[in-house]
Amino acid sequence: MMAGQLDKDAELIARRKRRSVALALALGALVVIFYVLTIVKMGPGIFERPL
Amino acid sequence: MAYVADHRGITAVAGGARVEDYFALLKPRVMSLVVFTALVGLLLAPGGVNPVIGFIAILCIAVGAGASGALNMWYDADIDALMSRTANRPIPAGRIERDHALALGLVLSVFSVVLLGLATNWLAAGLLAFTIFFYAVIYTMWLKRATPQNIVIGGAAGSFPPMIGWAAVTGTIGLEACVLFLIIFLWTPPHFWALALYKQGDYAAAGIPMLPNVAGEKATKVQILLYSLVLVATSLLPSVMGFSGGIYAVAAGVTGLSFIFLAWRLFRAREDVPMRKAARSLFTYSLSYLFIIFLAFVTDHLARVSGWA
């Protein structure tokens, strides 16, 4: 009984962790998309500005 | 909604949803067809598009389609639980709470539309927003439970992706995109009515007024045959109008004749078992049919652009 409950709790924690990782990856992908989109939209001229 | 435990004995209420369950809310199989047809619209559009922007456009259309799938599952959880085909979806199976599906659908809708607008243009974004609205509100909330013509009108939602792909490149809605829209629009009724014929019991149990339950098998088979004839005639329009060549014409002609043959065989099937078998064959074939003619469209276009045909 006790072992069964512990097993279930461990599974719940593992699932929560996987959900968090998936969400982090999705947000990371969104950041990359916005970054790349900005570069593409601005074109090659982005590298020609005076520093 | 009564929550049931999954195979590990963990309910959605306990926070046991898996990543795969959330992904299943997006109807990945429908999404793959949407991605393919949108890609065809994008590739056929004149002028071309930056590959990165093209990729983002397809991603947005896919996510938008997934969002409407999640909204559909949120609203239809009660009837999904009554049908064998849908009873194992994440909400009726108790793996995800309804509110979570609604939140996911709304968030992904907003993100996909805004990102498509920023990446391409606001006509494409507007079309994507309208498609999500059409599928989630007009079809799911209204037509599906109200009329046996539900999938005829609702089919428009699935017909928009190639038009969105086209609009993402050109910022306009071209005649070619309208023909692609029309082909999917006319394909939808025979496709879903074939499914409804061999899954009649499911739809009747859920109280959904699909054509076979309301008008009967014979009337449905007549409608399938008529729609198939109009579909095949329409599929030849691109060749008649001159924006596709021989490769497409042959593919559309051969696959179209097979479509009509299967619809005719279904029309002639009288006994219950052969009729269900014929309906299943037509349903399965219709998926390949759409894939082949859209693929032929692109192949023909690329062959002509590169001077091979």
PDB file of N, CA and C in Angstrom, chain A residues 11-12 14-19, chain B residues 6 10-22 90 94-97 100:
ATOM      1  N   GLU A  11       5.775   8.962  -9.880  1.00  0.00           N
ATOM      2  CA  GLU A  11       5.289   9.104 -11.263  1.00  0.00           C
ATOM      3  C   GLU A  11       4.715  10.508 -11.487  1.00  0.00           C
ATOM      4  N   LEU A  12       3.975  10.996 -10.493  1.00  0.00           N
ATOM      5  CA  LEU A  12       3.405  12.352 -10.602  1.00  0.00           C
ATOM      6  C   LEU A  12       4.503  13.402 -10.730  1.00  0.00           C
ATOM      7  N   ALA A  14       7.558  12.915 -11.793  1.00  0.00           N
ATOM      8  CA  ALA A  14       8.228  12.741 -13.088  1.00  0.00           C
ATOM      9  C   ALA A  14       7.417  13.393 -14.201  1.00  0.00           C
ATOM     10  N   ARG A  15       6.093  13.222 -14.157  1.00  0.00           N
ATOM     11  CA  ARG A  15       5.244  13.827 -15.194  1.00  0.00           C
ATOM     12  C   ARG A  15       5.278  15.353 -15.121  1.00  0.00           C
ATOM     13  N   ARG A  16       5.254  15.868 -13.888  1.00  0.00           N
ATOM     14  CA  ARG A  16       5.299  17.329 -13.720  1.00  0.00           C
ATOM     15  C   ARG A  16       6.610  17.863 -14.284  1.00  0.00           C
ATOM     16  N   LYS A  17       7.701  17.130 -14.041  1.00  0.00           N
ATOM     17  CA  LYS A  17       9.010  17.557 -14.527  1.00  0.00           C
ATOM     18  C   LYS A  17       9.029  17.570 -16.057  1.00  0.00           C
ATOM     19  N   ARG A  18       8.469  16.514 -16.652  1.00  0.00           N
ATOM     20  CA  ARG A  18       8.447  16.454 -18.122  1.00  0.00           C
ATOM     21  C   ARG A  18       7.602  17.586 -18.712  1.00  0.00           C
ATOM     22  N   ARG A  19       6.487  17.918 -18.021  1.00  0.00           N
ATOM     23  CA  ARG A  19       5.650  19.034 -18.495  1.00  0.00           C
ATOM     24  C   ARG A  19       6.433  20.343 -18.419  1.00  0.00           C
TER      25      ARG A  19
ATOM     26  N   ASP B   6      -6.035   6.948 -15.245  1.00  0.00           N
ATOM     27  CA  ASP B   6      -5.385   6.342 -16.404  1.00  0.00           C
ATOM     28  C   ASP B   6      -4.787   4.990 -16.006  1.00  0.00           C
ATOM     29  N   ILE B  10      -3.670   7.332 -12.134  1.00  0.00           N
ATOM     30  CA  ILE B  10      -3.494   8.759 -11.820  1.00  0.00           C
ATOM     31  C   ILE B  10      -4.516   9.567 -12.608  1.00  0.00           C
ATOM     32  N   THR B  11      -5.266  10.439 -11.945  1.00  0.00           N
ATOM     33  CA  THR B  11      -6.286  11.236 -12.623  1.00  0.00           C
ATOM     34  C   THR B  11      -5.737  12.597 -13.049  1.00  0.00           C
ATOM     35  N   ALA B  12      -6.508  13.251 -13.937  1.00  0.00           N
ATOM     36  CA  ALA B  12      -6.123  14.594 -14.367  1.00  0.00           C
ATOM     37  C   ALA B  12      -6.170  15.555 -13.184  1.00  0.00           C
ATOM     38  N   VAL B  13      -7.157  15.350 -12.295  1.00  0.00           N
ATOM     39  CA  VAL B  13      -7.311  16.248 -11.143  1.00  0.00           C
ATOM     40  C   VAL B  13      -6.057  16.222 -10.271  1.00  0.00           C
ATOM     41  N   ALA B  14      -5.418  15.066 -10.218  1.00  0.00           N
ATOM     42  CA  ALA B  14      -4.211  14.945  -9.394  1.00  0.00           C
ATOM     43  C   ALA B  14      -2.994  15.568 -10.073  1.00  0.00           C
ATOM     44  N   GLY B  15      -3.186  16.094 -11.288  1.00  0.00           N
ATOM     45  CA  GLY B  15      -2.067  16.719 -11.999  1.00  0.00           C
ATOM     46  C   GLY B  15      -1.230  15.714 -12.747  1.00  0.00           C
ATOM     47  N   GLY B  16      -1.860  14.631 -13.205  1.00  0.00           N
ATOM     48  CA  GLY B  16      -1.110  13.546 -13.844  1.00  0.00           C
ATOM     49  C   GLY B  16      -1.031  13.599 -15.350  1.00  0.00           C
ATOM     50  N   ALA B  17      -1.389  14.740 -15.949  1.00  0.00           N
ATOM     51  CA  ALA B  17      -1.352  14.816 -17.412  1.00  0.00           C
ATOM     52  C   ALA B  17       0.073  14.692 -17.931  1.00  0.00           C
ATOM     53  N   ARG B  18       0.221  13.925 -19.013  1.00  0.00           N
ATOM     54  CA  ARG B  18       1.548  13.773 -19.617  1.00  0.00           C
ATOM     55  C   ARG B  18       1.689  14.755 -20.786  1.00  0.00           C
ATOM     56  N   VAL B  19       2.912  14.988 -21.207  1.00  0.00           N
ATOM     57  CA  VAL B  19       3.160  15.889 -22.343  1.00  0.00           C
ATOM     58  C   VAL B  19       2.432  15.347 -23.578  1.00  0.00           C
ATOM     59  N   GLU B  20       2.461  14.021 -23.760  1.00  0.00           N
ATOM     60  CA  GLU B  20       1.814  13.399 -24.920  1.00  0.00           C
ATOM     61  C   GLU B  20       0.310  13.680 -24.924  1.00  0.00           C
ATOM     62  N   ASP B  21      -0.291  13.787 -23.735  1.00  0.00           N
ATOM     63  CA  ASP B  21      -1.728  14.066 -23.661  1.00  0.00           C
ATOM     64  C   ASP B  21      -2.037  15.465 -24.198  1.00  0.00           C
ATOM     65  N   TYR B  22      -1.175  16.418 -23.828  1.00  0.00           N
ATOM     66  CA  TYR B  22      -1.366  17.785 -24.345  1.00  0.00           C
ATOM     67  C   TYR B  22      -1.166  17.804 -25.858  1.00  0.00           C
ATOM     68  N   PRO B  90      -7.846  12.688 -24.565  1.00  0.00           N
ATOM     69  CA  PRO B  90      -7.347  13.027 -23.226  1.00  0.00           C
ATOM     70  C   PRO B  90      -8.409  13.499 -22.224  1.00  0.00           C
ATOM     71  N   GLY B  94     -10.041  11.202 -18.980  1.00  0.00           N
ATOM     72  CA  GLY B  94      -9.678  11.663 -17.639  1.00  0.00           C
ATOM     73  C   GLY B  94      -8.219  12.015 -17.458  1.00  0.00           C
ATOM     74  N   ARG B  95      -7.499  12.215 -18.569  1.00  0.00           N
ATOM     75  CA  ARG B  95      -6.076  12.499 -18.442  1.00  0.00           C
ATOM     76  C   ARG B  95      -5.774  13.994 -18.406  1.00  0.00           C
ATOM     77  N   ILE B  96      -6.726  14.794 -18.913  1.00  0.00           N
ATOM     78  CA  ILE B  96      -6.532  16.253 -18.898  1.00  0.00           C
ATOM     79  C   ILE B  96      -7.845  16.910 -18.490  1.00  0.00           C
ATOM     80  N   GLU B  97      -7.743  17.968 -17.701  1.00  0.00           N
ATOM     81  CA  GLU B  97      -8.949  18.702 -17.307  1.00  0.00           C
ATOM     82  C   GLU B  97      -9.422  19.579 -18.455  1.00  0.00           C
ATOM     83  N   HIS B 100      -7.954  23.089 -18.845  1.00  0.00           N
ATOM     84  CA  HIS B 100      -6.583  23.140 -19.359  1.00  0.00           C
ATOM     85  C   HIS B 100      -6.595  23.114 -20.889  1.00  0.00           C
TER      86      HIS B 100
END
